[in-house]
Amino acid sequence: MKKLISLLFFGLIQSAGFSQQTQSLTLDSCRKMALEHYPVSRQAGLFTEIHNFKQESAHRGYYPQLYLNGQASWQSDVTSLPVNIPNIEIPSLARDNYRISLDINQLIWDGGSIKSQQAIDFTTLEINLTEVEIENLKLTEAVNQTYFSILILKESEKLILLAMDEIQSRLTKVRAGIANGAVLPANADVLDAELIRHEQTLIDIRFNRNAAIYRLNELTGLNPDASTVLILPEYHDMPDLDQWQRPEYQLFDLQKIQFDNQQQMIGLKLMPRFSAFSNLGYGRPGLDMFSTSFEPFAMLGLRLSWNLWDWNITGRNKSITGIQKQITDTRKQVWEINQRILLNNYKQEILKIENQLAADHRIVALRTSIAASSAAQLEQGMITSSEYLTEQNALTQANLILGVNKIMLQRARLNYLTTMGFTK
């Protein structure tokens, strides 16, 4: 008796130690870790860094531009005066010329091009960040599907193992009948074949489960294994179709804003541009073309640049961006249609599973009553223990099927919520 108590106590300690080591995960923790672990999220910071560089570069367009220019040349002929003035010698110009200068250009007004480019760059940043948000939503959907795949595969494994136990129990009984000559050997062959088929299904389930666990590990970095307990989340409130929170809506709007920015930028190409310039240099000749010596020189001035006519290139480019804006509208409409179809599919799936669950609850209630009745019959000797176990296994199987459908219902509700853009 003491030995039995010691064994039981040791078993309880082992069980407690094992339960402490067992890892449990929630879907929210997996999604949070995926957003931190997966490389996509880091793109947001990189896009912001690129934007800051672009903004600074565009702003420096207002700074003066300095150019150092140098030139040395030889020419075959020079300017000369075809007259002879007594007692005055007119020197001939040098055929070799040398010049080095510092040229400074200062923009005064560019027609608004720099500000327009900065607006384009800012909208580009918003588009890039929204695209990262869309990729993160896809990542969340991948984590959702993987998480629920593991849950369903684990429940399916329980169902297969239960069915195999039932077949093995019947096979033992049939073999006893064969040994007594009461049952044909072919009956055992049928059960053996069914047992092998279930073993194949079990192998397939376990391989798929291991693949899903590996996928969850790659997405989250949490290192789950086959013993990891996944907590089933529950969702109840289903939002209406007018409560969209998908980032694609913002993306389509930003793309249209970008086309407006581009149209504005195109129109600015016909605006005049004013700038100041100066040239400070040293060379031969200087500004005096008839001088044959090296001299310093300087020049200050204003410059106007204005494209008065571009053969309607600007108008056509504006028309192109207008058409691209219309294409964006059609893409948005196509996306909305596909999303509504997808949402309706999920909604119908939710209704179907809810009806199945109602039937599952009735089946469990009936199986519970049958199992209780069989227990009473077993105590009275009216049925064998094998028949009693058959009814108990049927009750267990009904409960497992109920559990699988509960998981599938929560998955369908989560798919609906995620498609709507709800990720919390």
Short mmCIF file of C-alpha atoms in Angstrom, two decimals:
data_model
loop_
_atom_site.label_atom_id
_atom_site.label_comp_id
_atom_site.label_asym_id
_atom_site.label_seq_id
_atom_site.Cartn_x
_atom_site.Cartn_y
_atom_site.Cartn_z
CA MET A 1 0.00 0.00 0.00
CA LYS A 2 2.85 2.35 0.89
CA LYS A 3 4.52 1.50 -2.41
CA LEU A 4 1.32 2.36 -4.29
CA ILE A 5 1.01 5.71 -2.48
CA SER A 6 4.65 6.50 -3.27
CA LEU A 7 4.13 5.75 -6.95
CA LEU A 8 1.03 7.93 -7.07
CA PHE A 9 2.84 10.79 -5.33
CA PHE A 10 5.79 10.51 -7.72
CA GLY A 11 3.41 10.50 -10.69
CA LEU A 12 1.69 13.64 -9.43
CA ILE A 13 5.05 15.40 -9.05
CA GLN A 14 6.04 14.41 -12.60
CA SER A 15 2.68 15.58 -13.94
CA ALA A 16 3.01 18.93 -12.15
CA GLY A 17 6.55 19.38 -13.45
CA PHE A 18 5.44 18.60 -16.99
CA SER A 19 2.53 21.04 -16.80
CA GLN A 20 4.91 23.78 -15.65
CA GLN A 21 7.13 23.16 -18.67
CA THR A 22 4.27 23.13 -21.15
CA GLN A 23 4.17 26.32 -23.20
CA SER A 24 0.85 28.01 -23.81
CA LEU A 25 0.21 30.68 -26.43
CA THR A 26 -2.63 33.02 -27.30
CA LEU A 27 -3.44 34.30 -30.76
CA ASP A 28 -2.93 37.91 -29.66
CA SER A 29 0.57 37.16 -28.37
CA CYS A 30 1.44 35.37 -31.62
CA ARG A 31 0.24 38.27 -33.75
CA LYS A 32 2.09 40.79 -31.58
CA MET A 33 5.33 38.83 -31.79
CA ALA A 34 4.93 38.38 -35.54
CA LEU A 35 4.73 42.15 -36.05
CA GLU A 36 7.91 42.55 -33.98
CA HIS A 37 9.77 39.56 -35.43
CA TYR A 38 8.90 39.63 -39.13
CA PRO A 39 11.09 41.96 -41.26
CA VAL A 40 8.19 43.76 -42.96
CA SER A 41 7.53 46.08 -40.01
CA ARG A 42 11.08 47.43 -40.13
CA GLN A 43 10.40 48.86 -43.57
CA ALA A 44 8.36 51.68 -42.03
CA GLY A 45 11.45 53.17 -40.39
CA LEU A 46 13.47 52.78 -43.58
CA PHE A 47 10.83 54.53 -45.69
CA THR A 48 10.71 57.37 -43.15
CA GLU A 49 14.49 57.70 -43.32
CA ILE A 50 14.36 57.90 -47.12
CA HIS A 51 11.65 60.56 -46.89
CA ASN A 52 13.72 62.69 -44.52
CA PHE A 53 16.67 62.60 -46.93
CA LYS A 54 14.41 63.57 -49.84
CA GLN A 55 12.86 66.47 -47.93
CA GLU A 56 16.27 67.82 -46.94
CA SER A 57 17.59 67.46 -50.49
CA ALA A 58 14.55 69.27 -51.92
CA HIS A 59 14.84 72.10 -49.37
CA ARG A 60 18.47 72.65 -50.34
CA GLY A 61 17.28 73.62 -53.78
CA TYR A 62 16.81 77.07 -52.22
CA TYR A 63 20.50 77.24 -51.31
CA PRO A 64 23.00 78.92 -53.66
CA GLN A 65 24.66 76.58 -56.12
CA LEU A 66 28.43 76.92 -56.59
CA TYR A 67 30.31 75.66 -59.64
CA LEU A 68 34.04 75.84 -60.28
CA ASN A 69 34.68 75.96 -64.03
CA GLY A 70 37.97 75.95 -65.90
CA GLN A 71 38.77 76.13 -69.60
CA ALA A 72 41.85 76.24 -71.83
CA SER A 73 41.45 76.58 -75.60
CA TRP A 74 43.25 77.37 -78.83
CA GLN A 75 41.55 78.82 -81.88
CA SER A 76 42.62 79.02 -85.51
CA ASP A 77 41.76 82.68 -85.97
CA VAL A 78 41.18 85.79 -83.88
CA THR A 79 39.43 89.12 -84.30
CA SER A 80 41.53 91.80 -86.02
CA LEU A 81 40.98 95.40 -87.18
CA PRO A 82 41.54 95.77 -90.97
CA VAL A 83 42.84 99.38 -90.68
CA ASN A 84 46.25 100.97 -90.40
CA ILE A 85 46.64 103.96 -88.09
CA PRO A 86 49.96 105.79 -88.43
CA ASN A 87 52.22 105.63 -85.37
CA ILE A 88 49.77 103.27 -83.57
CA GLU A 89 50.44 99.58 -83.35
CA ILE A 90 47.37 97.48 -82.77
CA PRO A 91 48.36 94.27 -80.96
CA SER A 92 46.98 91.01 -82.25
CA LEU A 93 44.86 88.86 -79.95
CA ALA A 94 46.19 85.64 -78.49
CA ARG A 95 45.04 82.42 -80.09
CA ASP A 96 45.30 80.51 -76.79
CA ASN A 97 42.80 81.39 -74.07
CA TYR A 98 42.66 80.41 -70.38
CA ARG A 99 39.91 80.90 -67.85
CA ILE A 100 38.95 79.69 -64.39
CA SER A 101 35.84 80.95 -62.63
CA LEU A 102 33.56 80.45 -59.66
CA ASP A 103 29.94 80.57 -60.84
CA ILE A 104 27.21 81.14 -58.26
CA ASN A 105 23.49 80.65 -58.97
CA GLN A 106 20.83 81.65 -56.45
CA LEU A 107 17.22 80.61 -57.05
CA ILE A 108 14.77 83.45 -56.45
CA TRP A 109 11.51 81.84 -57.56
CA ASP A 110 10.97 78.44 -59.13
CA GLY A 111 7.21 78.67 -59.70
CA GLY A 112 6.54 76.41 -56.69
CA SER A 113 8.34 73.32 -58.06
CA ILE A 114 10.29 72.53 -54.88
CA LYS A 115 7.21 72.74 -52.64
CA SER A 116 5.28 70.61 -55.11
CA GLN A 117 8.05 67.99 -55.12
CA GLN A 118 8.05 67.97 -51.32
CA ALA A 119 4.29 67.34 -51.36
CA ILE A 120 4.83 64.43 -53.77
CA ASP A 121 7.55 62.99 -51.53
CA PHE A 122 5.32 63.31 -48.45
CA THR A 123 2.44 61.50 -50.18
CA THR A 124 4.92 58.85 -51.35
CA LEU A 125 5.88 58.27 -47.72
CA GLU A 126 2.22 57.89 -46.72
CA ILE A 127 1.68 55.42 -49.57
CA ASN A 128 4.73 53.39 -48.53
CA LEU A 129 3.66 53.32 -44.88
CA THR A 130 0.13 52.27 -45.88
CA GLU A 131 1.57 49.47 -48.03
CA VAL A 132 3.58 48.32 -45.01
CA GLU A 133 0.33 48.34 -43.01
CA ILE A 134 -1.29 46.19 -45.70
CA GLU A 135 1.64 43.75 -45.57
CA ASN A 136 1.29 43.62 -41.78
CA LEU A 137 -2.40 42.80 -42.20
CA LYS A 138 -1.45 39.96 -44.57
CA LEU A 139 1.03 38.78 -41.94
CA THR A 140 -1.73 38.86 -39.31
CA GLU A 141 -3.97 36.81 -41.62
CA ALA A 142 -1.16 34.27 -42.10
CA VAL A 143 -0.69 33.95 -38.32
CA ASN A 144 -4.47 33.55 -37.88
CA GLN A 145 -4.70 30.75 -40.44
CA THR A 146 -1.63 28.96 -39.09
CA TYR A 147 -2.80 29.22 -35.48
CA PHE A 148 -6.25 27.81 -36.25
CA SER A 149 -4.80 25.12 -38.52
CA ILE A 150 -2.80 23.81 -35.56
CA LEU A 151 -5.89 23.89 -33.33
CA ILE A 152 -8.01 21.99 -35.86
CA LEU A 153 -5.26 19.47 -36.63
CA LYS A 154 -4.81 18.72 -32.93
CA GLU A 155 -8.53 18.08 -32.50
CA SER A 156 -8.55 15.98 -35.68
CA GLU A 157 -5.69 13.92 -34.25
CA LYS A 158 -7.79 13.21 -31.15
CA LEU A 159 -10.69 12.05 -33.33
CA ILE A 160 -8.47 9.72 -35.37
CA LEU A 161 -6.85 8.26 -32.24
CA LEU A 162 -10.27 7.65 -30.73
CA ALA A 163 -11.46 5.93 -33.91
CA MET A 164 -8.30 3.79 -33.96
CA ASP A 165 -8.91 2.74 -30.34
CA GLU A 166 -12.45 1.74 -31.24
CA ILE A 167 -11.25 -0.26 -34.27
CA GLN A 168 -8.51 -1.91 -32.20
CA SER A 169 -11.06 -2.87 -29.56
CA ARG A 170 -13.35 -4.41 -32.17
CA LEU A 171 -10.37 -6.12 -33.82
CA THR A 172 -9.43 -7.78 -30.53
CA LYS A 173 -12.98 -9.04 -30.13
CA VAL A 174 -13.11 -10.30 -33.74
CA ARG A 175 -9.82 -12.17 -33.37
CA ALA A 176 -11.16 -13.85 -30.28
CA GLY A 177 -14.18 -14.90 -32.31
CA ILE A 178 -11.92 -16.20 -35.10
CA ALA A 179 -9.95 -18.25 -32.57
CA ASN A 180 -13.22 -19.78 -31.39
CA GLY A 181 -14.33 -20.41 -34.97
CA ALA A 182 -17.33 -18.12 -34.64
CA VAL A 183 -16.10 -15.34 -36.96
CA LEU A 184 -14.62 -15.47 -40.45
CA PRO A 185 -10.97 -14.26 -40.81
CA ALA A 186 -12.05 -11.82 -43.53
CA ASN A 187 -13.73 -9.68 -40.85
CA ALA A 188 -10.36 -9.10 -39.19
CA ASP A 189 -8.84 -8.18 -42.56
CA VAL A 190 -11.48 -5.51 -43.08
CA LEU A 191 -10.74 -4.00 -39.67
CA ASP A 192 -6.97 -4.21 -40.27
CA ALA A 193 -7.35 -2.34 -43.55
CA GLU A 194 -9.46 0.33 -41.86
CA LEU A 195 -6.88 0.64 -39.09
CA ILE A 196 -4.09 1.12 -41.64
CA ARG A 197 -6.17 3.77 -43.43
CA HIS A 198 -6.58 5.65 -40.17
CA GLU A 199 -2.84 5.35 -39.51
CA GLN A 200 -2.19 6.97 -42.89
CA THR A 201 -4.59 9.77 -42.03
CA LEU A 202 -2.86 10.22 -38.67
CA ILE A 203 0.54 10.48 -40.37
CA ASP A 204 -0.83 13.09 -42.74
CA ILE A 205 -2.35 15.09 -39.87
CA ARG A 206 0.87 15.03 -37.86
CA PHE A 207 3.01 16.09 -40.81
CA ASN A 208 0.62 18.96 -41.55
CA ARG A 209 0.60 19.91 -37.87
CA ASN A 210 4.40 19.94 -37.71
CA ALA A 211 4.56 22.04 -40.88
CA ALA A 212 2.08 24.50 -39.38
CA ILE A 213 4.08 24.67 -36.13
CA TYR A 214 7.25 25.38 -38.09
CA ARG A 215 5.43 28.08 -40.06
CA LEU A 216 4.20 29.68 -36.82
CA ASN A 217 7.75 29.61 -35.49
CA GLU A 218 9.10 31.38 -38.59
CA LEU A 219 6.37 34.00 -38.42
CA THR A 220 6.62 34.73 -34.70
CA GLY A 221 9.98 33.46 -33.45
CA LEU A 222 8.22 31.89 -30.43
CA ASN A 223 9.53 28.31 -30.99
CA PRO A 224 6.29 26.38 -30.31
CA ASP A 225 6.27 22.57 -30.50
CA ALA A 226 3.72 19.76 -30.62
CA SER A 227 3.13 20.01 -26.86
CA THR A 228 2.44 23.75 -26.93
CA VAL A 229 -1.09 24.57 -25.79
CA LEU A 230 -2.87 27.05 -28.05
CA ILE A 231 -5.67 28.95 -26.33
CA LEU A 232 -8.84 29.19 -28.42
CA PRO A 233 -9.91 32.85 -28.79
CA GLU A 234 -13.58 33.76 -28.81
CA TYR A 235 -15.29 36.36 -30.99
CA HIS A 236 -18.91 37.40 -30.76
CA ASP A 237 -19.59 40.90 -32.13
CA MET A 238 -19.65 41.04 -35.93
CA PRO A 239 -19.41 44.60 -37.38
CA ASP A 240 -21.65 45.82 -40.20
CA LEU A 241 -20.39 46.26 -43.75
CA ASP A 242 -20.22 50.04 -43.35
CA GLN A 243 -17.53 49.73 -40.64
CA TRP A 244 -14.59 48.98 -42.90
CA GLN A 245 -11.14 49.56 -41.43
CA ARG A 246 -9.03 48.15 -44.26
CA PRO A 247 -5.87 50.16 -45.08
CA GLU A 248 -6.52 49.61 -48.79
CA TYR A 249 -9.12 52.39 -48.64
CA GLN A 250 -6.48 54.84 -47.47
CA LEU A 251 -4.09 53.55 -50.14
CA PHE A 252 -6.55 54.22 -52.97
CA ASP A 253 -7.22 57.73 -51.63
CA LEU A 254 -3.50 58.46 -51.33
CA GLN A 255 -2.87 57.25 -54.87
CA LYS A 256 -5.51 59.69 -56.14
CA ILE A 257 -3.95 62.50 -54.09
CA GLN A 258 -0.60 61.64 -55.63
CA PHE A 259 -2.02 61.98 -59.13
CA ASP A 260 -3.36 65.42 -58.14
CA ASN A 261 0.12 66.34 -56.90
CA GLN A 262 1.64 65.16 -60.16
CA GLN A 263 -0.85 67.20 -62.18
CA GLN A 264 0.11 70.27 -60.19
CA MET A 265 3.79 69.53 -60.75
CA ILE A 266 3.23 69.16 -64.48
CA GLY A 267 1.45 72.54 -64.64
CA LEU A 268 4.38 74.27 -62.90
CA LYS A 269 6.63 73.45 -65.84
CA LEU A 270 5.04 76.39 -67.68
CA MET A 271 5.74 78.84 -64.86
CA PRO A 272 8.62 81.36 -65.15
CA ARG A 273 11.76 80.90 -63.09
CA PHE A 274 13.93 83.70 -61.72
CA SER A 275 17.45 83.39 -60.41
CA ALA A 276 20.49 85.55 -59.69
CA PHE A 277 23.96 84.64 -60.83
CA SER A 278 27.53 85.82 -60.44
CA ASN A 279 30.80 84.86 -62.11
CA LEU A 280 34.11 85.53 -60.39
CA GLY A 281 37.17 84.49 -62.34
CA TYR A 282 40.64 84.97 -63.67
CA GLY A 283 41.87 84.39 -67.20
CA ARG A 284 43.04 85.62 -70.58
CA PRO A 285 41.20 87.38 -71.92
CA GLY A 286 39.05 88.74 -69.17
CA LEU A 287 35.93 90.66 -70.02
CA ASP A 288 38.04 92.89 -72.26
CA MET A 289 38.27 90.78 -75.39
CA PHE A 290 41.17 92.87 -76.75
CA SER A 291 43.35 92.39 -73.70
CA THR A 292 46.27 89.99 -74.08
CA SER A 293 47.11 89.70 -70.38
CA PHE A 294 45.66 87.64 -67.53
CA GLU A 295 43.08 89.62 -65.59
CA PRO A 296 40.48 89.07 -62.87
CA PHE A 297 36.85 89.59 -63.80
CA ALA A 298 33.41 89.62 -62.21
CA MET A 299 29.82 89.59 -63.46
CA LEU A 300 26.48 89.87 -61.63
CA GLY A 301 23.03 89.50 -63.10
CA LEU A 302 19.48 88.18 -63.08
CA ARG A 303 18.19 85.33 -65.21
CA LEU A 304 14.66 84.61 -66.43
CA SER A 305 13.65 81.22 -67.81
CA TRP A 306 10.14 80.73 -69.16
CA ASN A 307 8.83 78.02 -71.43
CA LEU A 308 6.14 79.95 -73.29
CA TRP A 309 4.94 77.09 -75.49
CA ASP A 310 5.51 73.34 -75.19
CA TRP A 311 3.23 72.13 -77.99
CA ASN A 312 0.60 71.04 -75.42
CA ILE A 313 2.89 68.40 -73.88
CA THR A 314 1.82 69.63 -70.44
CA GLY A 315 -1.87 69.28 -71.30
CA ARG A 316 -1.42 65.73 -72.55
CA ASN A 317 0.57 64.74 -69.46
CA LYS A 318 -2.22 66.13 -67.28
CA SER A 319 -4.72 64.04 -69.24
CA ILE A 320 -2.59 60.94 -68.62
CA THR A 321 -2.61 61.47 -64.85
CA GLY A 322 -6.37 62.09 -65.01
CA ILE A 323 -6.84 58.72 -66.72
CA GLN A 324 -4.59 57.04 -64.15
CA LYS A 325 -6.82 58.50 -61.45
CA GLN A 326 -9.87 56.93 -63.13
CA ILE A 327 -8.03 53.59 -63.30
CA THR A 328 -7.45 53.84 -59.54
CA ASP A 329 -11.20 54.34 -59.05
CA THR A 330 -11.96 51.20 -61.07
CA ARG A 331 -9.38 49.20 -59.11
CA LYS A 332 -11.02 50.34 -55.89
CA GLN A 333 -14.44 49.26 -57.18
CA VAL A 334 -13.10 45.83 -58.20
CA TRP A 335 -11.44 45.42 -54.79
CA GLU A 336 -14.67 46.35 -52.98
CA ILE A 337 -16.68 43.81 -55.02
CA ASN A 338 -14.19 41.04 -54.24
CA GLN A 339 -14.17 41.95 -50.55
CA ARG A 340 -17.97 41.91 -50.37
CA ILE A 341 -18.01 38.47 -51.99
CA LEU A 342 -15.40 37.23 -49.53
CA LEU A 343 -17.29 38.67 -46.56
CA ASN A 344 -20.53 37.06 -47.70
CA ASN A 345 -18.74 33.70 -47.97
CA TYR A 346 -17.49 34.06 -44.40
CA LYS A 347 -20.94 35.15 -43.23
CA GLN A 348 -22.56 32.09 -44.81
CA GLU A 349 -19.86 29.88 -43.31
CA ILE A 350 -20.59 31.34 -39.87
CA LEU A 351 -24.32 30.64 -40.26
CA LYS A 352 -23.62 27.10 -41.48
CA ILE A 353 -21.33 26.27 -38.56
CA GLU A 354 -23.76 27.80 -36.05
CA ASN A 355 -26.46 25.46 -37.39
CA GLN A 356 -24.03 22.52 -37.21
CA LEU A 357 -23.20 23.40 -33.61
CA ALA A 358 -26.88 23.40 -32.69
CA ALA A 359 -27.11 19.87 -34.11
CA ASP A 360 -23.84 18.90 -32.37
CA HIS A 361 -25.25 19.97 -29.00
CA ARG A 362 -28.36 17.82 -29.59
CA ILE A 363 -26.17 14.85 -30.57
CA VAL A 364 -24.01 15.27 -27.45
CA ALA A 365 -27.15 15.43 -25.30
CA LEU A 366 -28.48 12.23 -26.88
CA ARG A 367 -25.11 10.47 -26.62
CA THR A 368 -24.85 11.51 -22.97
CA SER A 369 -28.24 9.95 -22.28
CA ILE A 370 -27.29 6.78 -24.19
CA ALA A 371 -23.97 6.52 -22.34
CA ALA A 372 -25.71 6.90 -18.98
CA SER A 373 -28.21 4.22 -19.95
CA SER A 374 -25.45 1.86 -21.09
CA ALA A 375 -23.64 2.39 -17.78
CA ALA A 376 -26.78 1.31 -15.93
CA GLN A 377 -27.18 -1.71 -18.26
CA LEU A 378 -23.55 -2.68 -17.65
CA GLU A 379 -24.10 -2.66 -13.89
CA GLN A 380 -27.14 -4.91 -14.37
CA GLY A 381 -25.20 -7.26 -16.66
CA MET A 382 -27.43 -6.56 -19.65
CA ILE A 383 -24.54 -5.55 -21.96
CA THR A 384 -20.85 -6.35 -22.17
CA SER A 385 -18.07 -3.94 -21.24
CA SER A 386 -17.14 -3.76 -24.95
CA GLU A 387 -20.61 -2.52 -25.82
CA TYR A 388 -20.43 -0.02 -22.97
CA LEU A 389 -17.07 1.30 -24.24
CA THR A 390 -18.54 1.67 -27.72
CA GLU A 391 -21.20 4.03 -26.40
CA GLN A 392 -18.66 5.95 -24.30
CA ASN A 393 -16.41 6.36 -27.35
CA ALA A 394 -19.38 7.59 -29.37
CA LEU A 395 -20.02 10.24 -26.70
CA THR A 396 -16.34 11.25 -26.69
CA GLN A 397 -16.34 11.46 -30.48
CA ALA A 398 -19.46 13.64 -30.44
CA ASN A 399 -17.79 15.99 -27.96
CA LEU A 400 -14.63 16.13 -30.09
CA ILE A 401 -16.65 16.95 -33.21
CA LEU A 402 -18.40 19.65 -31.20
CA GLY A 403 -14.98 21.01 -30.21
CA VAL A 404 -13.74 21.03 -33.81
CA ASN A 405 -16.82 22.93 -34.98
CA LYS A 406 -16.37 25.45 -32.16
CA ILE A 407 -12.84 26.09 -33.40
CA MET A 408 -14.06 26.42 -36.98
CA LEU A 409 -16.75 28.89 -35.90
CA GLN A 410 -14.21 31.13 -34.19
CA ARG A 411 -11.95 30.87 -37.24
CA ALA A 412 -14.78 31.91 -39.55
CA ARG A 413 -15.66 34.85 -37.29
CA LEU A 414 -12.00 35.88 -37.15
CA ASN A 415 -11.74 35.69 -40.94
CA TYR A 416 -14.75 37.98 -41.19
CA LEU A 417 -13.26 40.46 -38.70
CA THR A 418 -9.83 40.45 -40.37
CA THR A 419 -11.36 40.95 -43.80
CA MET A 420 -13.17 43.98 -42.37
CA GLY A 421 -9.81 45.26 -41.10
CA PHE A 422 -10.28 44.55 -37.38
CA THR A 423 -7.05 43.11 -35.97
CA LYS A 424 -7.52 43.68 -32.23
#
